[in-house]
mmCIF file of C-alpha atoms in Angstrom:
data_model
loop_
_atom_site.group_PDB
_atom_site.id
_atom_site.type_symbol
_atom_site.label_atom_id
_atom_site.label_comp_id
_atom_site.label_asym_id
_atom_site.label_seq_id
_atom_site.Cartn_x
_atom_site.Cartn_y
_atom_site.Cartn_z
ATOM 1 C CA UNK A 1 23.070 -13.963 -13.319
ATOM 2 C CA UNK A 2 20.575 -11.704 -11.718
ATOM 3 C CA UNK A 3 20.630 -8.275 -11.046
ATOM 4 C CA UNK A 4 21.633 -6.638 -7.485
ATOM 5 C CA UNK A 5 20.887 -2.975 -6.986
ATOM 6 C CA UNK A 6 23.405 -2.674 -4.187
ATOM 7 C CA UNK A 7 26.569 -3.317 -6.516
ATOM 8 C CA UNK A 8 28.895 -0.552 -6.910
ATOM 9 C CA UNK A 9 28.624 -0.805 -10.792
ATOM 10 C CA UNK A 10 24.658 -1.017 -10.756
ATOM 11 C CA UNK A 11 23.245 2.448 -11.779
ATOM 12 C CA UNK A 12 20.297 1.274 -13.522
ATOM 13 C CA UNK A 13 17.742 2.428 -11.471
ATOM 14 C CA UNK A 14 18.403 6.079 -9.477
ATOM 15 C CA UNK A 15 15.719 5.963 -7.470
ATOM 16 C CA UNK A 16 17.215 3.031 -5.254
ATOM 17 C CA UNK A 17 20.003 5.069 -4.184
ATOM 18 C CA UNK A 18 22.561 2.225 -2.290
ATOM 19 C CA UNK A 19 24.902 4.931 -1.119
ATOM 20 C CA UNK A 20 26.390 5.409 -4.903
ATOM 21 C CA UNK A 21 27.439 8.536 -6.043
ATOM 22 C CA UNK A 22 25.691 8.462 -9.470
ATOM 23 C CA UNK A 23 22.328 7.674 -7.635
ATOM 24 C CA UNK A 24 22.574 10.376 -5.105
ATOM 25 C CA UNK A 25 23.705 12.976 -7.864
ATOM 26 C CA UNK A 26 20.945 11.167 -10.227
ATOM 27 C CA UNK A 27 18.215 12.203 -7.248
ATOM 28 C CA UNK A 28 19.991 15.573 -6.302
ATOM 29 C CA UNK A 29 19.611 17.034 -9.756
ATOM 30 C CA UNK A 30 16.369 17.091 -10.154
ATOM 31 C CA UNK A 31 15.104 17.856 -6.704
ATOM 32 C CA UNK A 32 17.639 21.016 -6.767
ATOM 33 C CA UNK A 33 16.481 22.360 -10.420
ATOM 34 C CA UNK A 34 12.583 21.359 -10.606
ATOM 35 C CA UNK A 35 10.502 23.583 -10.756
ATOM 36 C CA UNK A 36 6.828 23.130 -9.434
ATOM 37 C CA UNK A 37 5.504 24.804 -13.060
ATOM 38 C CA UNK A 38 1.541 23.667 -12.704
ATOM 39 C CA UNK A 39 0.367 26.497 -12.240
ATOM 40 C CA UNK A 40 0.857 30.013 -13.899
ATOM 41 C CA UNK A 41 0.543 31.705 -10.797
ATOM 42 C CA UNK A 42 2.840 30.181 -8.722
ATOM 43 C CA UNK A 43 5.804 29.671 -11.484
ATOM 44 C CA UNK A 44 4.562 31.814 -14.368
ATOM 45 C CA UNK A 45 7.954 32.012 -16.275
ATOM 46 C CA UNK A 46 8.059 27.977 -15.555
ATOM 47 C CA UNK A 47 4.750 27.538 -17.451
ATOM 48 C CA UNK A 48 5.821 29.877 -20.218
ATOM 49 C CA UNK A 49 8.717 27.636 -20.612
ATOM 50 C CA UNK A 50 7.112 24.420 -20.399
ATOM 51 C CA UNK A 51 4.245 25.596 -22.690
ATOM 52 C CA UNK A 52 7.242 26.487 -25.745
ATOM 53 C CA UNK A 53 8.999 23.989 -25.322
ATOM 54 C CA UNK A 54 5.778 21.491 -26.164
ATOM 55 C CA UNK A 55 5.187 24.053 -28.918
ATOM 56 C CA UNK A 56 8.980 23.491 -30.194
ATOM 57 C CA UNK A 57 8.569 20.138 -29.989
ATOM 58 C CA UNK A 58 5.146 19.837 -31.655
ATOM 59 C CA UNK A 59 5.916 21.696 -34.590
ATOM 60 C CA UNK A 60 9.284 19.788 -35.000
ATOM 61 C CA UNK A 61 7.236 16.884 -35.702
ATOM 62 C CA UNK A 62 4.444 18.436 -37.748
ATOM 63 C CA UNK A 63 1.226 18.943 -35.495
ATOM 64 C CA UNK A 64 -1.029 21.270 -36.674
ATOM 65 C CA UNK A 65 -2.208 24.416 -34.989
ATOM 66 C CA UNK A 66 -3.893 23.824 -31.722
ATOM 67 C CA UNK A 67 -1.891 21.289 -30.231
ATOM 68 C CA UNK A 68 -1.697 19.983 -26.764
ATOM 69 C CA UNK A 69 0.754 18.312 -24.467
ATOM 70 C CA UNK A 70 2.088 17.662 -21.040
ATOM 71 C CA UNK A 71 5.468 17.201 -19.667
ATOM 72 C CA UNK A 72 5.593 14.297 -16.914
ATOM 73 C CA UNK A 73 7.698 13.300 -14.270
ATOM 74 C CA UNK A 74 8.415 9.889 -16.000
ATOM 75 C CA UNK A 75 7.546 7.114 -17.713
ATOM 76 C CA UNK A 76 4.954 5.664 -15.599
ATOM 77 C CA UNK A 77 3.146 8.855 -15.561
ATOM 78 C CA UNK A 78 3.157 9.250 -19.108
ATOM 79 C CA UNK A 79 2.202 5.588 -19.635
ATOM 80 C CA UNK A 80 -0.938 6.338 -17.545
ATOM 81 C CA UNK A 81 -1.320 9.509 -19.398
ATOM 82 C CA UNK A 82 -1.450 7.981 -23.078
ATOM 83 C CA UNK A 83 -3.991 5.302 -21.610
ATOM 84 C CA UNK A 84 -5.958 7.926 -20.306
ATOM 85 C CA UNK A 85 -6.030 10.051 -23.028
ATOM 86 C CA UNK A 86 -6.400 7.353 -25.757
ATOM 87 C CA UNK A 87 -9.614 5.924 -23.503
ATOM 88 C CA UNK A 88 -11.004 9.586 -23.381
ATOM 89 C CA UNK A 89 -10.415 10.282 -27.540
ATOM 90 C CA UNK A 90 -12.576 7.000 -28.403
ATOM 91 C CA UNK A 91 -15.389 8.690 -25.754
ATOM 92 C CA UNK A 92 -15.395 4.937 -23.897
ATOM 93 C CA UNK A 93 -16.841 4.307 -21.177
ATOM 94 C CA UNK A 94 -16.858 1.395 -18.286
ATOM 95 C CA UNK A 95 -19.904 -0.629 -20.635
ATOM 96 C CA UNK A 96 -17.324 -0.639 -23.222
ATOM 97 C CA UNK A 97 -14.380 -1.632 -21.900
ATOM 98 C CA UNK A 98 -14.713 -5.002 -22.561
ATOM 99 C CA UNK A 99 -14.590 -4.733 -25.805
ATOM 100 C CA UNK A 100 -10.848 -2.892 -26.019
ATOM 101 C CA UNK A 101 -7.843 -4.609 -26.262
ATOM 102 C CA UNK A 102 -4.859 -3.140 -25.955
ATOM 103 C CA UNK A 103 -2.185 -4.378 -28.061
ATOM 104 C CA UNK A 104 1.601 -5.020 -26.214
ATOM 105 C CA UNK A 105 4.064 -7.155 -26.644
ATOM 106 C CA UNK A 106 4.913 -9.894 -23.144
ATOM 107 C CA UNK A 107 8.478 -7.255 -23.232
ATOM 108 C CA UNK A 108 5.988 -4.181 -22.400
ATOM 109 C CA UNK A 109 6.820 -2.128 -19.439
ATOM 110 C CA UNK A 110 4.614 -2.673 -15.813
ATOM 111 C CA UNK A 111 3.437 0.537 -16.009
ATOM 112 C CA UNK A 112 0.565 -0.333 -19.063
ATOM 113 C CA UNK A 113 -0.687 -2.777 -16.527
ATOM 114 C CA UNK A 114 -0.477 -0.559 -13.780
ATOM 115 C CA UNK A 115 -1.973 2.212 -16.149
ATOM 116 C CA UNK A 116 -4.918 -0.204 -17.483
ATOM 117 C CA UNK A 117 -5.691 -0.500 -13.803
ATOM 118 C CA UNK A 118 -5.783 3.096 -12.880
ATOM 119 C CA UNK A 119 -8.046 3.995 -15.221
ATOM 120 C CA UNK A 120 -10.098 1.270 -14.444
ATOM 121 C CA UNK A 121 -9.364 -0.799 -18.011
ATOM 122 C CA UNK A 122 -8.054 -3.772 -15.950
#
């Protein structure tokens, strides 16, 4: 059995769309209620909101004071964020990458690969 995005009953992956209801509604929602909320001067109440709910959510699971964080778009993004930031906490740079591994299982999502690549780890 495979998998065919163009089945009525397939709503697995929005993005594709097919004409189906749930995908159109899937991509409708969030283009309607985004908010661009990058920068405080174009959406400041959007940034204040962002900011506490990272703060909510941060002190829900017990970081201490001075905490950071970063809302993405999706998991991709915040694959290639975690890389990122994981590369840039160790202080590595390009002589050192050879010596990293990066431990995944073979069930690990495309985007680490795609990530390792981006930030040049690959």
């Amino acid at each position: 059995a495979g998998v065919i995005p163009g089945h009525p009953m397939f709503f697995g992956f929005i993005p594709s769309g097919h004409g189906t209801y749930p995908a159109a509604l899937g991509g409708f929602l969030p283009a309607t209620f985004s908010t661009y909320s990058v920068v405080h001067m174009e959406s400041p109440a959007a940034v204040q909101m962002e900011n506490k709910l990272i703060e909510w959510v941060a002190d829900l699971f017990g970081y201490p004071a001075g905490h950071a964080g970063n809302i993405s778009s999706g998991g991709s993004l915040a694959t290639l964020t975690a890389l990122a930031v994981a590369r840039d906490s160790r202080q590595l740079k390009a002589a050192d990458f050879h010596r990293c591994v990066v431990y995944c299982s073979e069930f690990a999502h495309y985007a680490v690969q795609k990530g390792l690549r981006a930030i040049g780890m690959r």
